[in-house]
PDB file of C-alpha atoms in Angstrom:
ATOM      1  CA  MET A 204       5.190   7.145 -18.372  1.00  0.00           C
ATOM      2  CA  LEU A 205       1.732   7.844 -17.389  1.00  0.00           C
ATOM      3  CA  LYS A 206      -0.171  11.129 -18.228  1.00  0.00           C
ATOM      4  CA  LYS A 207      -1.848  13.078 -15.389  1.00  0.00           C
ATOM      5  CA  GLY A 208      -5.355  11.523 -15.088  1.00  0.00           C
ATOM      6  CA  GLU A 209      -4.246   8.351 -16.635  1.00  0.00           C
ATOM      7  CA  TYR A 210      -5.123   4.887 -14.847  1.00  0.00           C
ATOM      8  CA  LEU A 211      -2.433   2.426 -14.188  1.00  0.00           C
ATOM      9  CA  ILE A 212      -4.914  -0.211 -13.369  1.00  0.00           C
ATOM     10  CA  ARG A 213      -8.849  -0.246 -13.040  1.00  0.00           C
ATOM     11  CA  GLN A 214     -10.695  -1.890 -10.521  1.00  0.00           C
ATOM     12  CA  GLY A 215     -11.461  -5.491 -11.199  1.00  0.00           C
ATOM     13  CA  ASN A 216      -8.562  -6.146 -13.494  1.00  0.00           C
ATOM     14  CA  VAL A 217      -6.003  -8.496 -12.454  1.00  0.00           C
ATOM     15  CA  PRO A 218      -2.403  -6.774 -12.408  1.00  0.00           C
ATOM     16  CA  THR A 219      -0.152  -7.954 -15.008  1.00  0.00           C
ATOM     17  CA  HIS A 220       2.819  -6.039 -13.694  1.00  0.00           C
ATOM     18  CA  VAL A 221       4.184  -4.938 -10.179  1.00  0.00           C
ATOM     19  CA  CYS A 222       4.811  -1.267 -10.540  1.00  0.00           C
ATOM     20  CA  PHE A 223       6.929   1.106  -8.498  1.00  0.00           C
ATOM     21  CA  LEU A 224       6.671   4.971  -8.557  1.00  0.00           C
ATOM     22  CA  THR A 225      10.076   6.831  -9.597  1.00  0.00           C
ATOM     23  CA  GLN A 226       8.535  10.144 -10.213  1.00  0.00           C
ATOM     24  CA  GLY A 227       5.114  11.644  -9.803  1.00  0.00           C
ATOM     25  CA  ILE A 228       2.064  11.452  -7.572  1.00  0.00           C
ATOM     26  CA  MET A 229      -0.573   8.606  -7.856  1.00  0.00           C
ATOM     27  CA  ARG A 230      -3.983   7.876  -5.785  1.00  0.00           C
ATOM     28  CA  GLY A 231      -5.619   4.804  -5.288  1.00  0.00           C
ATOM     29  CA  VAL A 232      -9.489   5.516  -5.504  1.00  0.00           C
ATOM     30  CA  PHE A 233     -12.928   3.699  -5.476  1.00  0.00           C
ATOM     31  CA  SER A 234     -16.497   4.908  -5.352  1.00  0.00           C
ATOM     32  CA  ASP A 235     -18.675   4.556  -2.393  1.00  0.00           C
ATOM     33  CA  VAL A 236     -22.534   3.474  -3.172  1.00  0.00           C
ATOM     34  CA  ASN A 237     -23.534   6.919  -4.231  1.00  0.00           C
ATOM     35  CA  GLY A 238     -20.813   7.184  -6.927  1.00  0.00           C
ATOM     36  CA  LYS A 239     -18.947   9.520  -4.801  1.00  0.00           C
ATOM     37  CA  GLU A 240     -15.070   9.104  -5.729  1.00  0.00           C
ATOM     38  CA  ILE A 241     -13.008   8.231  -2.340  1.00  0.00           C
ATOM     39  CA  THR A 242      -9.166   8.739  -2.349  1.00  0.00           C
ATOM     40  CA  ASP A 243      -7.807   5.668  -0.510  1.00  0.00           C
ATOM     41  CA  CYS A 244      -4.166   6.260  -0.706  1.00  0.00           C
ATOM     42  CA  LEU A 245      -1.375   8.420  -2.083  1.00  0.00           C
ATOM     43  CA  VAL A 246       1.683   7.343  -3.377  1.00  0.00           C
ATOM     44  CA  PHE A 247       4.570  10.201  -4.168  1.00  0.00           C
ATOM     45  CA  ARG A 248       7.720   8.544  -2.737  1.00  0.00           C
ATOM     46  CA  CYS A 249      10.174   7.446  -5.290  1.00  0.00           C
ATOM     47  CA  GLY A 250      10.284   3.485  -5.039  1.00  0.00           C
ATOM     48  CA  SER A 251       6.982   2.923  -3.490  1.00  0.00           C
ATOM     49  CA  PRO A 252       4.717   0.391  -4.833  1.00  0.00           C
ATOM     50  CA  ALA A 253       1.908   1.727  -7.090  1.00  0.00           C
ATOM     51  CA  MET A 254      -0.286  -1.296  -6.725  1.00  0.00           C
ATOM     52  CA  PRO A 255      -3.915  -1.522  -5.937  1.00  0.00           C
ATOM     53  CA  ALA A 256      -3.365  -4.211  -3.215  1.00  0.00           C
ATOM     54  CA  SER A 257      -0.747  -6.443  -1.604  1.00  0.00           C
ATOM     55  CA  ASP A 258      -1.864  -9.632  -3.483  1.00  0.00           C
ATOM     56  CA  ILE A 259      -0.520  -9.294  -6.820  1.00  0.00           C
ATOM     57  CA  ASN A 260      -2.362 -12.231  -8.089  1.00  0.00           C
ATOM     58  CA  GLN A 261      -5.998 -11.032  -7.238  1.00  0.00           C
ATOM     59  CA  PRO A 262      -8.223  -8.378  -9.202  1.00  0.00           C
ATOM     60  CA  ALA A 263      -7.865  -4.704  -8.080  1.00  0.00           C
ATOM     61  CA  PRO A 264     -10.026  -3.631  -5.338  1.00  0.00           C
ATOM     62  CA  ILE A 265      -9.505  -0.098  -6.363  1.00  0.00           C
ATOM     63  CA  ASP A 266      -8.256   2.006  -9.213  1.00  0.00           C
ATOM     64  CA  VAL A 267      -4.786   3.564  -9.485  1.00  0.00           C
ATOM     65  CA  GLN A 268      -4.626   6.947 -11.227  1.00  0.00           C
ATOM     66  CA  ALA A 269      -1.743   9.365 -11.928  1.00  0.00           C
ATOM     67  CA  LEU A 270      -2.504  12.891 -10.298  1.00  0.00           C
ATOM     68  CA  THR A 271       0.316  14.083 -11.843  1.00  0.00           C
ATOM     69  CA  GLU A 272       2.786  13.301 -14.928  1.00  0.00           C
ATOM     70  CA  CYS A 273       4.421   9.757 -13.487  1.00  0.00           C
ATOM     71  CA  GLU A 274       7.267   7.623 -14.483  1.00  0.00           C
ATOM     72  CA  ILE A 275       6.986   3.695 -12.942  1.00  0.00           C
ATOM     73  CA  VAL A 276       9.071   0.731 -13.094  1.00  0.00           C
ATOM     74  CA  ARG A 277       7.236  -2.300 -14.004  1.00  0.00           C
ATOM     75  CA  ILE A 278       8.007  -5.882 -13.619  1.00  0.00           C
ATOM     76  CA  ALA A 279       5.808  -8.608 -14.826  1.00  0.00           C
ATOM     77  CA  VAL A 280       3.803 -10.619 -12.308  1.00  0.00           C
ATOM     78  CA  PRO A 281       5.147 -13.898 -13.409  1.00  0.00           C
ATOM     79  CA  GLU A 282       8.685 -12.834 -12.967  1.00  0.00           C
ATOM     80  CA  VAL A 283       8.102 -11.301  -9.595  1.00  0.00           C
ATOM     81  CA  ASN A 284       6.339 -14.675  -8.451  1.00  0.00           C
ATOM     82  CA  ARG A 285       9.320 -16.638  -9.698  1.00  0.00           C
ATOM     83  CA  MET A 286      11.899 -14.384  -8.062  1.00  0.00           C
ATOM     84  CA  LEU A 287       9.706 -14.412  -4.632  1.00  0.00           C
ATOM     85  CA  ARG A 288      10.212 -18.203  -4.779  1.00  0.00           C
ATOM     86  CA  VAL A 289      13.874 -18.422  -5.485  1.00  0.00           C
ATOM     87  CA  TYR A 290      15.184 -15.459  -3.562  1.00  0.00           C
ATOM     88  CA  PRO A 291      14.239 -15.342   0.336  1.00  0.00           C
ATOM     89  CA  ALA A 292      15.582 -11.798   0.504  1.00  0.00           C
ATOM     90  CA  LEU A 293      12.978 -10.553  -1.925  1.00  0.00           C
ATOM     91  CA  SER A 294      10.216 -12.434  -0.006  1.00  0.00           C
ATOM     92  CA  GLU A 295      11.437 -10.575   3.245  1.00  0.00           C
ATOM     93  CA  LEU A 296      11.380  -7.315   1.378  1.00  0.00           C
ATOM     94  CA  TYR A 297       7.813  -8.313   0.036  1.00  0.00           C
ATOM     95  CA  ARG A 298       6.442  -8.715   3.470  1.00  0.00           C
ATOM     96  CA  GLN A 299       8.097  -5.568   4.776  1.00  0.00           C
ATOM     97  CA  LEU A 300       6.496  -3.534   1.991  1.00  0.00           C
ATOM     98  CA  ILE A 301       3.229  -5.165   2.893  1.00  0.00           C
ATOM     99  CA  VAL A 302       3.567  -4.227   6.727  1.00  0.00           C
ATOM    100  CA  GLU A 303       4.302  -0.687   5.795  1.00  0.00           C
ATOM    101  CA  SER A 304       1.376  -0.086   3.687  1.00  0.00           C
ATOM    102  CA  SER A 305      -1.056  -1.720   6.505  1.00  0.00           C
ATOM    103  CA  LYS A 306       0.787   0.647   8.952  1.00  0.00           C
ATOM    104  CA  THR A 307       0.151   3.564   6.339  1.00  0.00           C
ATOM    105  CA  HIS A 308      -3.450   2.771   5.993  1.00  0.00           C
ATOM    106  CA  TRP A 309      -4.062   2.221   9.653  1.00  0.00           C
ATOM    107  CA  GLU A 310      -2.467   5.652  10.362  1.00  0.00           C
ATOM    108  CA  LEU A 311      -4.856   7.228   7.974  1.00  0.00           C
ATOM    109  CA  LYS A 312      -7.921   5.324   9.529  1.00  0.00           C
ATOM    110  CA  ILE A 313      -7.000   6.639  12.929  1.00  0.00           C
ATOM    111  CA  ALA A 314      -6.716  10.207  11.865  1.00  0.00           C
ATOM    112  CA  ILE A 315     -10.044   9.782   9.972  1.00  0.00           C
ATOM    113  CA  TYR A 316     -11.990   8.617  12.906  1.00  0.00           C
ATOM    114  CA  GLN A 317      -9.963  10.124  15.872  1.00  0.00           C
ATOM    115  CA  TYR A 318      -8.946  13.629  14.847  1.00  0.00           C
ATOM    116  CA  THR A 319     -10.551  16.726  14.143  1.00  0.00           C
ATOM    117  CA  ALA A 320     -10.774  18.117  10.537  1.00  0.00           C
ATOM    118  CA  MET A 321      -7.802  20.489  11.420  1.00  0.00           C
ATOM    119  CA  GLU A 322      -5.571  17.787  13.213  1.00  0.00           C
ATOM    120  CA  ARG A 323      -6.401  15.723   9.890  1.00  0.00           C
ATOM    121  CA  TYR A 324      -4.972  18.454   7.767  1.00  0.00           C
ATOM    122  CA  LEU A 325      -2.007  18.875  10.049  1.00  0.00           C
ATOM    123  CA  TRP A 326      -1.350  15.285   9.965  1.00  0.00           C
ATOM    124  CA  PHE A 327      -1.508  15.312   6.304  1.00  0.00           C
ATOM    125  CA  GLN A 328       0.900  17.958   5.984  1.00  0.00           C
ATOM    126  CA  GLN A 329       3.471  15.965   8.162  1.00  0.00           C
ATOM    127  CA  ALA A 330       2.795  12.566   6.773  1.00  0.00           C
ATOM    128  CA  TYR A 331       2.694  13.977   3.194  1.00  0.00           C
ATOM    129  CA  PRO A 332       5.113  16.851   2.972  1.00  0.00           C
ATOM    130  CA  GLY A 333       4.408  19.119   0.077  1.00  0.00           C
ATOM    131  CA  LEU A 334       1.487  17.349  -1.430  1.00  0.00           C
ATOM    132  CA  SER A 335      -0.708  19.960  -0.559  1.00  0.00           C
ATOM    133  CA  ASP A 336       0.960  22.442  -3.072  1.00  0.00           C
ATOM    134  CA  LYS A 337       1.080  19.587  -6.060  1.00  0.00           C
ATOM    135  CA  ILE A 338      -2.368  18.034  -6.159  1.00  0.00           C
ATOM    136  CA  SER A 339      -5.960  19.259  -5.945  1.00  0.00           C
ATOM    137  CA  ASN A 340      -7.964  20.102  -2.889  1.00  0.00           C
ATOM    138  CA  LYS A 341     -10.428  17.869  -4.257  1.00  0.00           C
ATOM    139  CA  TYR A 342      -8.261  14.706  -3.679  1.00  0.00           C
ATOM    140  CA  ILE A 343      -6.650  15.870  -0.418  1.00  0.00           C
ATOM    141  CA  ALA A 344     -10.171  16.477   0.973  1.00  0.00           C
ATOM    142  CA  SER A 345     -11.565  13.258  -0.207  1.00  0.00           C
ATOM    143  CA  PHE A 346      -8.167  11.396   1.293  1.00  0.00           C
ATOM    144  CA  LEU A 347      -9.192  13.302   4.698  1.00  0.00           C
ATOM    145  CA  ASN A 348     -12.756  12.487   4.556  1.00  0.00           C
ATOM    146  CA  MET A 349     -13.823  16.172   4.387  1.00  0.00           C
ATOM    147  CA  THR A 350     -15.264  18.363   1.778  1.00  0.00           C
ATOM    148  CA  PRO A 351     -13.197  20.895  -0.255  1.00  0.00           C
ATOM    149  CA  VAL A 352     -14.920  23.828   1.293  1.00  0.00           C
ATOM    150  CA  THR A 353     -13.710  22.521   4.647  1.00  0.00           C
ATOM    151  CA  LEU A 354     -10.219  21.846   3.434  1.00  0.00           C
ATOM    152  CA  SER A 355     -10.118  25.178   2.154  1.00  0.00           C
ATOM    153  CA  ARG A 356     -11.347  26.968   5.212  1.00  0.00           C
ATOM    154  CA  LEU A 357      -8.747  24.913   7.354  1.00  0.00           C
ATOM    155  CA  LYS A 358      -5.939  26.270   5.052  1.00  0.00           C
ATOM    156  CA  GLN A 359      -7.340  29.932   5.031  1.00  0.00           C
ATOM    157  CA  GLU A 360      -7.304  29.630   9.106  1.00  0.00           C
ATOM    158  CA  LEU A 361      -3.811  28.375   8.876  1.00  0.00           C
ATOM    159  CA  LYS A 362      -2.904  31.402   6.593  1.00  0.00           C
ATOM    160  CA  ARG A 363      -4.505  33.618   9.326  1.00  0.00           C
ATOM    161  CA  GLN A 364      -2.502  31.893  12.033  1.00  0.00           C
ATOM    162  CA  GLY A 365       0.743  32.212   9.853  1.00  0.00           C
ATOM    163  CA  GLY A 366       1.047  28.398  10.032  1.00  0.00           C
ATOM    164  CA  ALA A 367       0.644  27.393   6.498  1.00  0.00           C
TER     165      ALA A 367
END
């Protein structure tokens, strides 16, 4: 069990366990050159990996933080490595999880660089259903590369239009 605000892993530390979310919402986060926090990813679906990177044997490139109270399932890294060697089906599942993670990160990158602020927020509502009511605007705005003020204005505009 992780409490809201608690870190699962900190940047630079090598993971000791592979973790899967069973309940709650987590984020991957790092700081830019000015010390501003950037929310890199959000994990909210039961069974999703709550990991800082796809290479479980390397130091974490980001922090992983609980945005709500979270429950996770943990498997020790040496045991995961052993099972990946022994069970081909598990290796295929690992490959599929990496592909899905890459796809999700590319969708975010495209949204950030090719969509207007309103389009990014509408994309977020579709890709991350219900999260806008469960986590702070600060984290959503950071994730969508906009200020919390901009996000608040977008939400107000959607309410005026009857779409939020």
